[in-house]
Amino acid sequence: MIDLATLIAYVAVVLGFVFIPGPATLLTIARATSSGTKVGIATGAGIAVGDIFHTVMAMIGISAIIAASATLFSVIKYVGAAYLVYLGIRAIMEKTPGGPAAGALAISAGKPFRQAVLTEVLNPKTALFFLAFLPQFVRPENGTVMLQMAALGVIFVVLGLFSTVVFAVSAGRLGTFLRRNPSVLRWQGKVVGGIYCALGVRLALQQR
């Protein structure tokens, strides 16, 4: 369905994308550092589900509608930005553990997973990225365009999930080391919240 040369080129480009630190990486690292590897991996999995959603939107043409409508793009952008800032403020205001024995910030894996899904879905820049990026590697002579888009999207999601797992494991180990310091325990929630707020502001200021 996809010729080998195109597939190799696509995988090489995607690996470059997913291992360059971006918003998804920062969210994963922030969660893993403050709440452990499991929570970081759950965040990465949520981002992957959001990317599947954007792949489907690119395939059926919804992303093209977002790209064509400045109003729709702005609405989604500001809703996503507001949600990130909301998560950031909540993280800043949450009570932190009382001492080194308390360990990571207590949070179940389900909550960061759902938050990551919603955060990724509400990022119109990701929708436009998939709309612009995937078709570059589609070759009509290789078969059904929709199937090629689906395959390319799945490959992107799998490689993206792999990269976030690598970052989550590394950040989780670093977080375990840092949390032995009482001052880190006092500030970890505020740092995570600050990252979320900064990403929200960044999203709000982005243009199409």
PDB file of N, CA and C in Angstrom, residues 87-168:
ATOM      1  N   LEU A  87      -6.065  23.821  34.152  1.00  0.00           N
ATOM      2  CA  LEU A  87      -5.302  22.712  34.740  1.00  0.00           C
ATOM      3  C   LEU A  87      -4.082  23.248  35.489  1.00  0.00           C
ATOM      4  N   GLY A  88      -3.452  24.272  34.913  1.00  0.00           N
ATOM      5  CA  GLY A  88      -2.277  24.845  35.560  1.00  0.00           C
ATOM      6  C   GLY A  88      -2.609  25.479  36.894  1.00  0.00           C
ATOM      7  N   ILE A  89      -3.697  26.244  36.942  1.00  0.00           N
ATOM      8  CA  ILE A  89      -4.093  26.897  38.196  1.00  0.00           C
ATOM      9  C   ILE A  89      -4.458  25.864  39.248  1.00  0.00           C
ATOM     10  N   ARG A  90      -5.142  24.809  38.827  1.00  0.00           N
ATOM     11  CA  ARG A  90      -5.496  23.743  39.779  1.00  0.00           C
ATOM     12  C   ARG A  90      -4.249  23.085  40.357  1.00  0.00           C
ATOM     13  N   ALA A  91      -3.267  22.827  39.483  1.00  0.00           N
ATOM     14  CA  ALA A  91      -2.027  22.191  39.943  1.00  0.00           C
ATOM     15  C   ALA A  91      -1.281  23.099  40.912  1.00  0.00           C
ATOM     16  N   ILE A  92      -1.285  24.393  40.643  1.00  0.00           N
ATOM     17  CA  ILE A  92      -0.594  25.348  41.517  1.00  0.00           C
ATOM     18  C   ILE A  92      -1.262  25.409  42.888  1.00  0.00           C
ATOM     19  N   MET A  93      -2.593  25.314  42.917  1.00  0.00           N
ATOM     20  CA  MET A  93      -3.340  25.470  44.159  1.00  0.00           C
ATOM     21  C   MET A  93      -3.464  24.180  44.962  1.00  0.00           C
ATOM     22  N   GLU A  94      -3.173  23.030  44.332  1.00  0.00           N
ATOM     23  CA  GLU A  94      -3.283  21.753  45.044  1.00  0.00           C
ATOM     24  C   GLU A  94      -2.260  21.678  46.170  1.00  0.00           C
ATOM     25  N   LYS A  95      -2.666  21.027  47.246  1.00  0.00           N
ATOM     26  CA  LYS A  95      -1.760  20.839  48.376  1.00  0.00           C
ATOM     27  C   LYS A  95      -0.675  19.854  47.990  1.00  0.00           C
ATOM     28  N   THR A  96       0.544  20.178  48.384  1.00  0.00           N
ATOM     29  CA  THR A  96       1.675  19.307  48.091  1.00  0.00           C
ATOM     30  C   THR A  96       1.948  18.390  49.259  1.00  0.00           C
ATOM     31  N   PRO A  97       2.648  17.258  49.045  1.00  0.00           N
ATOM     32  CA  PRO A  97       2.960  16.349  50.131  1.00  0.00           C
ATOM     33  C   PRO A  97       3.714  17.035  51.253  1.00  0.00           C
ATOM     34  N   GLY A  98       3.546  16.534  52.432  1.00  0.00           N
ATOM     35  CA  GLY A  98       4.135  17.179  53.595  1.00  0.00           C
ATOM     36  C   GLY A  98       5.596  16.891  53.824  1.00  0.00           C
ATOM     37  N   GLY A  99       6.161  15.910  53.181  1.00  0.00           N
ATOM     38  CA  GLY A  99       7.564  15.582  53.421  1.00  0.00           C
ATOM     39  C   GLY A  99       8.060  14.561  52.443  1.00  0.00           C
ATOM     40  N   PRO A 100       9.346  14.190  52.503  1.00  0.00           N
ATOM     41  CA  PRO A 100       9.938  13.266  51.549  1.00  0.00           C
ATOM     42  C   PRO A 100       9.232  11.931  51.502  1.00  0.00           C
ATOM     43  N   ALA A 101       8.668  11.496  52.629  1.00  0.00           N
ATOM     44  CA  ALA A 101       8.009  10.196  52.663  1.00  0.00           C
ATOM     45  C   ALA A 101       6.729  10.199  51.847  1.00  0.00           C
ATOM     46  N   ALA A 102       6.192  11.370  51.596  1.00  0.00           N
ATOM     47  CA  ALA A 102       4.931  11.444  50.876  1.00  0.00           C
ATOM     48  C   ALA A 102       5.079  11.086  49.405  1.00  0.00           C
ATOM     49  N   GLY A 103       6.283  11.277  48.882  1.00  0.00           N
ATOM     50  CA  GLY A 103       6.574  10.869  47.518  1.00  0.00           C
ATOM     51  C   GLY A 103       5.905  11.731  46.472  1.00  0.00           C
ATOM     52  N   ALA A 104       5.477  11.094  45.376  1.00  0.00           N
ATOM     53  CA  ALA A 104       4.931  11.823  44.243  1.00  0.00           C
ATOM     54  C   ALA A 104       3.562  12.397  44.575  1.00  0.00           C
ATOM     55  N   LEU A 105       3.186  13.400  43.791  1.00  0.00           N
ATOM     56  CA  LEU A 105       1.844  13.947  43.933  1.00  0.00           C
ATOM     57  C   LEU A 105       0.834  12.844  43.653  1.00  0.00           C
ATOM     58  N   ALA A 106      -0.103  12.637  44.583  1.00  0.00           N
ATOM     59  CA  ALA A 106      -1.064  11.547  44.454  1.00  0.00           C
ATOM     60  C   ALA A 106      -2.046  11.838  43.325  1.00  0.00           C
ATOM     61  N   ILE A 107      -2.070  10.972  42.323  1.00  0.00           N
ATOM     62  CA  ILE A 107      -2.999  11.121  41.213  1.00  0.00           C
ATOM     63  C   ILE A 107      -3.125   9.781  40.507  1.00  0.00           C
ATOM     64  N   SER A 108      -4.342   9.403  40.135  1.00  0.00           N
ATOM     65  CA  SER A 108      -4.545   8.149  39.421  1.00  0.00           C
ATOM     66  C   SER A 108      -4.180   8.340  37.954  1.00  0.00           C
ATOM     67  N   ALA A 109      -3.886   7.227  37.278  1.00  0.00           N
ATOM     68  CA  ALA A 109      -3.470   7.323  35.874  1.00  0.00           C
ATOM     69  C   ALA A 109      -4.610   7.769  34.968  1.00  0.00           C
ATOM     70  N   GLY A 110      -5.842   7.481  35.351  1.00  0.00           N
ATOM     71  CA  GLY A 110      -6.982   7.818  34.507  1.00  0.00           C
ATOM     72  C   GLY A 110      -7.166   9.306  34.310  1.00  0.00           C
ATOM     73  N   LYS A 111      -6.929  10.080  35.364  1.00  0.00           N
ATOM     74  CA  LYS A 111      -7.138  11.530  35.294  1.00  0.00           C
ATOM     75  C   LYS A 111      -6.191  12.201  34.312  1.00  0.00           C
ATOM     76  N   PRO A 112      -4.878  11.991  34.395  1.00  0.00           N
ATOM     77  CA  PRO A 112      -3.979  12.620  33.407  1.00  0.00           C
ATOM     78  C   PRO A 112      -4.207  12.101  31.993  1.00  0.00           C
ATOM     79  N   PHE A 113      -4.667  10.850  31.867  1.00  0.00           N
ATOM     80  CA  PHE A 113      -4.981  10.306  30.544  1.00  0.00           C
ATOM     81  C   PHE A 113      -6.109  11.110  29.904  1.00  0.00           C
ATOM     82  N   ARG A 114      -7.187  11.307  30.647  1.00  0.00           N
ATOM     83  CA  ARG A 114      -8.330  12.065  30.120  1.00  0.00           C
ATOM     84  C   ARG A 114      -7.948  13.509  29.837  1.00  0.00           C
ATOM     85  N   GLN A 115      -7.162  14.099  30.723  1.00  0.00           N
ATOM     86  CA  GLN A 115      -6.734  15.486  30.513  1.00  0.00           C
ATOM     87  C   GLN A 115      -5.875  15.616  29.257  1.00  0.00           C
ATOM     88  N   ALA A 116      -4.997  14.647  29.039  1.00  0.00           N
ATOM     89  CA  ALA A 116      -4.119  14.689  27.861  1.00  0.00           C
ATOM     90  C   ALA A 116      -4.921  14.527  26.574  1.00  0.00           C
ATOM     91  N   VAL A 117      -5.917  13.634  26.589  1.00  0.00           N
ATOM     92  CA  VAL A 117      -6.769  13.457  25.414  1.00  0.00           C
ATOM     93  C   VAL A 117      -7.451  14.774  25.059  1.00  0.00           C
ATOM     94  N   LEU A 118      -8.073  15.393  26.058  1.00  0.00           N
ATOM     95  CA  LEU A 118      -8.811  16.636  25.814  1.00  0.00           C
ATOM     96  C   LEU A 118      -7.870  17.758  25.393  1.00  0.00           C
ATOM     97  N   THR A 119      -6.702  17.818  26.018  1.00  0.00           N
ATOM     98  CA  THR A 119      -5.726  18.859  25.671  1.00  0.00           C
ATOM     99  C   THR A 119      -5.290  18.733  24.213  1.00  0.00           C
ATOM    100  N   GLU A 120      -5.036  17.512  23.776  1.00  0.00           N
ATOM    101  CA  GLU A 120      -4.580  17.287  22.402  1.00  0.00           C
ATOM    102  C   GLU A 120      -5.711  17.535  21.394  1.00  0.00           C
ATOM    103  N   VAL A 121      -6.902  17.089  21.715  1.00  0.00           N
ATOM    104  CA  VAL A 121      -8.041  17.274  20.822  1.00  0.00           C
ATOM    105  C   VAL A 121      -8.345  18.757  20.629  1.00  0.00           C
ATOM    106  N   LEU A 122      -8.173  19.543  21.698  1.00  0.00           N
ATOM    107  CA  LEU A 122      -8.496  20.967  21.639  1.00  0.00           C
ATOM    108  C   LEU A 122      -7.342  21.837  21.133  1.00  0.00           C
ATOM    109  N   ASN A 123      -6.383  21.207  20.485  1.00  0.00           N
ATOM    110  CA  ASN A 123      -5.264  21.959  19.904  1.00  0.00           C
ATOM    111  C   ASN A 123      -5.436  22.016  18.382  1.00  0.00           C
ATOM    112  N   PRO A 124      -5.956  23.122  17.846  1.00  0.00           N
ATOM    113  CA  PRO A 124      -6.192  23.195  16.400  1.00  0.00           C
ATOM    114  C   PRO A 124      -4.909  23.162  15.583  1.00  0.00           C
ATOM    115  N   LYS A 125      -3.788  23.532  16.182  1.00  0.00           N
ATOM    116  CA  LYS A 125      -2.518  23.470  15.459  1.00  0.00           C
ATOM    117  C   LYS A 125      -2.160  22.028  15.127  1.00  0.00           C
ATOM    118  N   THR A 126      -2.506  21.106  16.019  1.00  0.00           N
ATOM    119  CA  THR A 126      -2.262  19.696  15.739  1.00  0.00           C
ATOM    120  C   THR A 126      -3.134  19.231  14.580  1.00  0.00           C
ATOM    121  N   ALA A 127      -4.388  19.684  14.551  1.00  0.00           N
ATOM    122  CA  ALA A 127      -5.287  19.340  13.451  1.00  0.00           C
ATOM    123  C   ALA A 127      -4.714  19.820  12.119  1.00  0.00           C
ATOM    124  N   LEU A 128      -4.215  21.047  12.093  1.00  0.00           N
ATOM    125  CA  LEU A 128      -3.650  21.592  10.862  1.00  0.00           C
ATOM    126  C   LEU A 128      -2.358  20.875  10.480  1.00  0.00           C
ATOM    127  N   PHE A 129      -1.589  20.467  11.503  1.00  0.00           N
ATOM    128  CA  PHE A 129      -0.345  19.739  11.233  1.00  0.00           C
ATOM    129  C   PHE A 129      -0.646  18.431  10.500  1.00  0.00           C
ATOM    130  N   PHE A 130      -1.602  17.662  11.012  1.00  0.00           N
ATOM    131  CA  PHE A 130      -1.936  16.387  10.378  1.00  0.00           C
ATOM    132  C   PHE A 130      -2.492  16.615   8.974  1.00  0.00           C
ATOM    133  N   LEU A 131      -3.304  17.668   8.828  1.00  0.00           N
ATOM    134  CA  LEU A 131      -3.882  17.974   7.524  1.00  0.00           C
ATOM    135  C   LEU A 131      -2.804  18.305   6.501  1.00  0.00           C
ATOM    136  N   ALA A 132      -1.764  19.016   6.922  1.00  0.00           N
ATOM    137  CA  ALA A 132      -0.706  19.428   6.000  1.00  0.00           C
ATOM    138  C   ALA A 132       0.369  18.363   5.828  1.00  0.00           C
ATOM    139  N   PHE A 133       0.621  17.587   6.897  1.00  0.00           N
ATOM    140  CA  PHE A 133       1.770  16.682   6.897  1.00  0.00           C
ATOM    141  C   PHE A 133       1.474  15.344   6.222  1.00  0.00           C
ATOM    142  N   LEU A 134       0.398  14.679   6.606  1.00  0.00           N
ATOM    143  CA  LEU A 134       0.129  13.326   6.108  1.00  0.00           C
ATOM    144  C   LEU A 134       0.004  13.253   4.579  1.00  0.00           C
ATOM    145  N   PRO A 135      -0.724  14.181   3.936  1.00  0.00           N
ATOM    146  CA  PRO A 135      -0.876  14.060   2.478  1.00  0.00           C
ATOM    147  C   PRO A 135       0.437  14.138   1.696  1.00  0.00           C
ATOM    148  N   GLN A 136       1.476  14.700   2.279  1.00  0.00           N
ATOM    149  CA  GLN A 136       2.756  14.789   1.581  1.00  0.00           C
ATOM    150  C   GLN A 136       3.338  13.415   1.274  1.00  0.00           C
ATOM    151  N   PHE A 137       2.910  12.397   2.034  1.00  0.00           N
ATOM    152  CA  PHE A 137       3.467  11.053   1.863  1.00  0.00           C
ATOM    153  C   PHE A 137       2.443  10.091   1.250  1.00  0.00           C
ATOM    154  N   VAL A 138       1.331  10.627   0.792  1.00  0.00           N
ATOM    155  CA  VAL A 138       0.314   9.813   0.140  1.00  0.00           C
ATOM    156  C   VAL A 138       0.585   9.777  -1.365  1.00  0.00           C
ATOM    157  N   ARG A 139       0.590   8.591  -1.931  1.00  0.00           N
ATOM    158  CA  ARG A 139       0.793   8.412  -3.362  1.00  0.00           C
ATOM    159  C   ARG A 139      -0.448   7.733  -3.935  1.00  0.00           C
ATOM    160  N   PRO A 140      -1.271   8.448  -4.710  1.00  0.00           N
ATOM    161  CA  PRO A 140      -2.504   7.864  -5.255  1.00  0.00           C
ATOM    162  C   PRO A 140      -2.275   6.566  -6.019  1.00  0.00           C
ATOM    163  N   GLU A 141      -1.113   6.453  -6.662  1.00  0.00           N
ATOM    164  CA  GLU A 141      -0.836   5.239  -7.432  1.00  0.00           C
ATOM    165  C   GLU A 141      -0.612   4.015  -6.542  1.00  0.00           C
ATOM    166  N   ASN A 142      -0.424   4.254  -5.237  1.00  0.00           N
ATOM    167  CA  ASN A 142      -0.196   3.132  -4.311  1.00  0.00           C
ATOM    168  C   ASN A 142      -1.481   2.557  -3.724  1.00  0.00           C
ATOM    169  N   GLY A 143      -2.626   3.122  -4.096  1.00  0.00           N
ATOM    170  CA  GLY A 143      -3.877   2.564  -3.591  1.00  0.00           C
ATOM    171  C   GLY A 143      -4.780   3.629  -2.991  1.00  0.00           C
ATOM    172  N   THR A 144      -5.736   3.174  -2.198  1.00  0.00           N
ATOM    173  CA  THR A 144      -6.739   4.059  -1.613  1.00  0.00           C
ATOM    174  C   THR A 144      -6.091   5.122  -0.731  1.00  0.00           C
ATOM    175  N   VAL A 145      -6.419   6.383  -1.005  1.00  0.00           N
ATOM    176  CA  VAL A 145      -5.833   7.493  -0.265  1.00  0.00           C
ATOM    177  C   VAL A 145      -6.205   7.430   1.215  1.00  0.00           C
ATOM    178  N   MET A 146      -7.456   7.126   1.507  1.00  0.00           N
ATOM    179  CA  MET A 146      -7.920   7.073   2.899  1.00  0.00           C
ATOM    180  C   MET A 146      -7.142   6.024   3.701  1.00  0.00           C
ATOM    181  N   LEU A 147      -6.903   4.877   3.093  1.00  0.00           N
ATOM    182  CA  LEU A 147      -6.161   3.819   3.792  1.00  0.00           C
ATOM    183  C   LEU A 147      -4.714   4.226   4.026  1.00  0.00           C
ATOM    184  N   GLN A 148      -4.128   4.908   3.058  1.00  0.00           N
ATOM    185  CA  GLN A 148      -2.761   5.386   3.237  1.00  0.00           C
ATOM    186  C   GLN A 148      -2.693   6.421   4.357  1.00  0.00           C
ATOM    187  N   MET A 149      -3.671   7.325   4.397  1.00  0.00           N
ATOM    188  CA  MET A 149      -3.720   8.327   5.475  1.00  0.00           C
ATOM    189  C   MET A 149      -3.846   7.649   6.827  1.00  0.00           C
ATOM    190  N   ALA A 150      -4.698   6.631   6.885  1.00  0.00           N
ATOM    191  CA  ALA A 150      -4.894   5.906   8.144  1.00  0.00           C
ATOM    192  C   ALA A 150      -3.603   5.222   8.585  1.00  0.00           C
ATOM    193  N   ALA A 151      -2.928   4.576   7.640  1.00  0.00           N
ATOM    194  CA  ALA A 151      -1.679   3.885   7.972  1.00  0.00           C
ATOM    195  C   ALA A 151      -0.609   4.865   8.439  1.00  0.00           C
ATOM    196  N   LEU A 152      -0.494   5.982   7.742  1.00  0.00           N
ATOM    197  CA  LEU A 152       0.493   6.999   8.124  1.00  0.00           C
ATOM    198  C   LEU A 152       0.169   7.571   9.502  1.00  0.00           C
ATOM    199  N   GLY A 153      -1.113   7.790   9.768  1.00  0.00           N
ATOM    200  CA  GLY A 153      -1.516   8.303  11.073  1.00  0.00           C
ATOM    201  C   GLY A 153      -1.193   7.331  12.197  1.00  0.00           C
ATOM    202  N   VAL A 154      -1.458   6.046  11.959  1.00  0.00           N
ATOM    203  CA  VAL A 154      -1.165   5.030  12.977  1.00  0.00           C
ATOM    204  C   VAL A 154       0.328   4.962  13.255  1.00  0.00           C
ATOM    205  N   ILE A 155       1.138   5.007  12.195  1.00  0.00           N
ATOM    206  CA  ILE A 155       2.594   4.990  12.376  1.00  0.00           C
ATOM    207  C   ILE A 155       3.036   6.190  13.205  1.00  0.00           C
ATOM    208  N   PHE A 156       2.484   7.355  12.907  1.00  0.00           N
ATOM    209  CA  PHE A 156       2.828   8.565  13.666  1.00  0.00           C
ATOM    210  C   PHE A 156       2.465   8.396  15.137  1.00  0.00           C
ATOM    211  N   VAL A 157       1.275   7.871  15.397  1.00  0.00           N
ATOM    212  CA  VAL A 157       0.814   7.695  16.780  1.00  0.00           C
ATOM    213  C   VAL A 157       1.705   6.712  17.532  1.00  0.00           C
ATOM    214  N   VAL A 158       2.044   5.605  16.885  1.00  0.00           N
ATOM    215  CA  VAL A 158       2.880   4.584  17.543  1.00  0.00           C
ATOM    216  C   VAL A 158       4.262   5.145  17.871  1.00  0.00           C
ATOM    217  N   LEU A 159       4.868   5.831  16.913  1.00  0.00           N
ATOM    218  CA  LEU A 159       6.199   6.407  17.155  1.00  0.00           C
ATOM    219  C   LEU A 159       6.123   7.525  18.200  1.00  0.00           C
ATOM    220  N   GLY A 160       5.046   8.298  18.157  1.00  0.00           N
ATOM    221  CA  GLY A 160       4.867   9.348  19.155  1.00  0.00           C
ATOM    222  C   GLY A 160       4.704   8.772  20.544  1.00  0.00           C
ATOM    223  N   LEU A 161       3.929   7.687  20.650  1.00  0.00           N
ATOM    224  CA  LEU A 161       3.744   7.039  21.948  1.00  0.00           C
ATOM    225  C   LEU A 161       5.063   6.457  22.454  1.00  0.00           C
ATOM    226  N   PHE A 162       5.835   5.885  21.542  1.00  0.00           N
ATOM    227  CA  PHE A 162       7.145   5.347  21.923  1.00  0.00           C
ATOM    228  C   PHE A 162       8.025   6.449  22.510  1.00  0.00           C
ATOM    229  N   SER A 163       8.039   7.613  21.856  1.00  0.00           N
ATOM    230  CA  SER A 163       8.885   8.706  22.346  1.00  0.00           C
ATOM    231  C   SER A 163       8.415   9.206  23.711  1.00  0.00           C
ATOM    232  N   THR A 164       7.095   9.317  23.906  1.00  0.00           N
ATOM    233  CA  THR A 164       6.600   9.813  25.193  1.00  0.00           C
ATOM    234  C   THR A 164       6.870   8.803  26.311  1.00  0.00           C
ATOM    235  N   VAL A 165       6.835   7.515  25.986  1.00  0.00           N
ATOM    236  CA  VAL A 165       7.172   6.504  26.996  1.00  0.00           C
ATOM    237  C   VAL A 165       8.635   6.635  27.404  1.00  0.00           C
ATOM    238  N   VAL A 166       9.513   6.849  26.422  1.00  0.00           N
ATOM    239  CA  VAL A 166      10.939   7.046  26.718  1.00  0.00           C
ATOM    240  C   VAL A 166      11.127   8.259  27.627  1.00  0.00           C
ATOM    241  N   PHE A 167      10.464   9.364  27.287  1.00  0.00           N
ATOM    242  CA  PHE A 167      10.559  10.572  28.106  1.00  0.00           C
ATOM    243  C   PHE A 167       9.951  10.347  29.491  1.00  0.00           C
ATOM    244  N   ALA A 168       8.835   9.624  29.552  1.00  0.00           N
ATOM    245  CA  ALA A 168       8.160   9.387  30.831  1.00  0.00           C
ATOM    246  C   ALA A 168       9.024   8.549  31.769  1.00  0.00           C
TER     247      ALA A 168
END
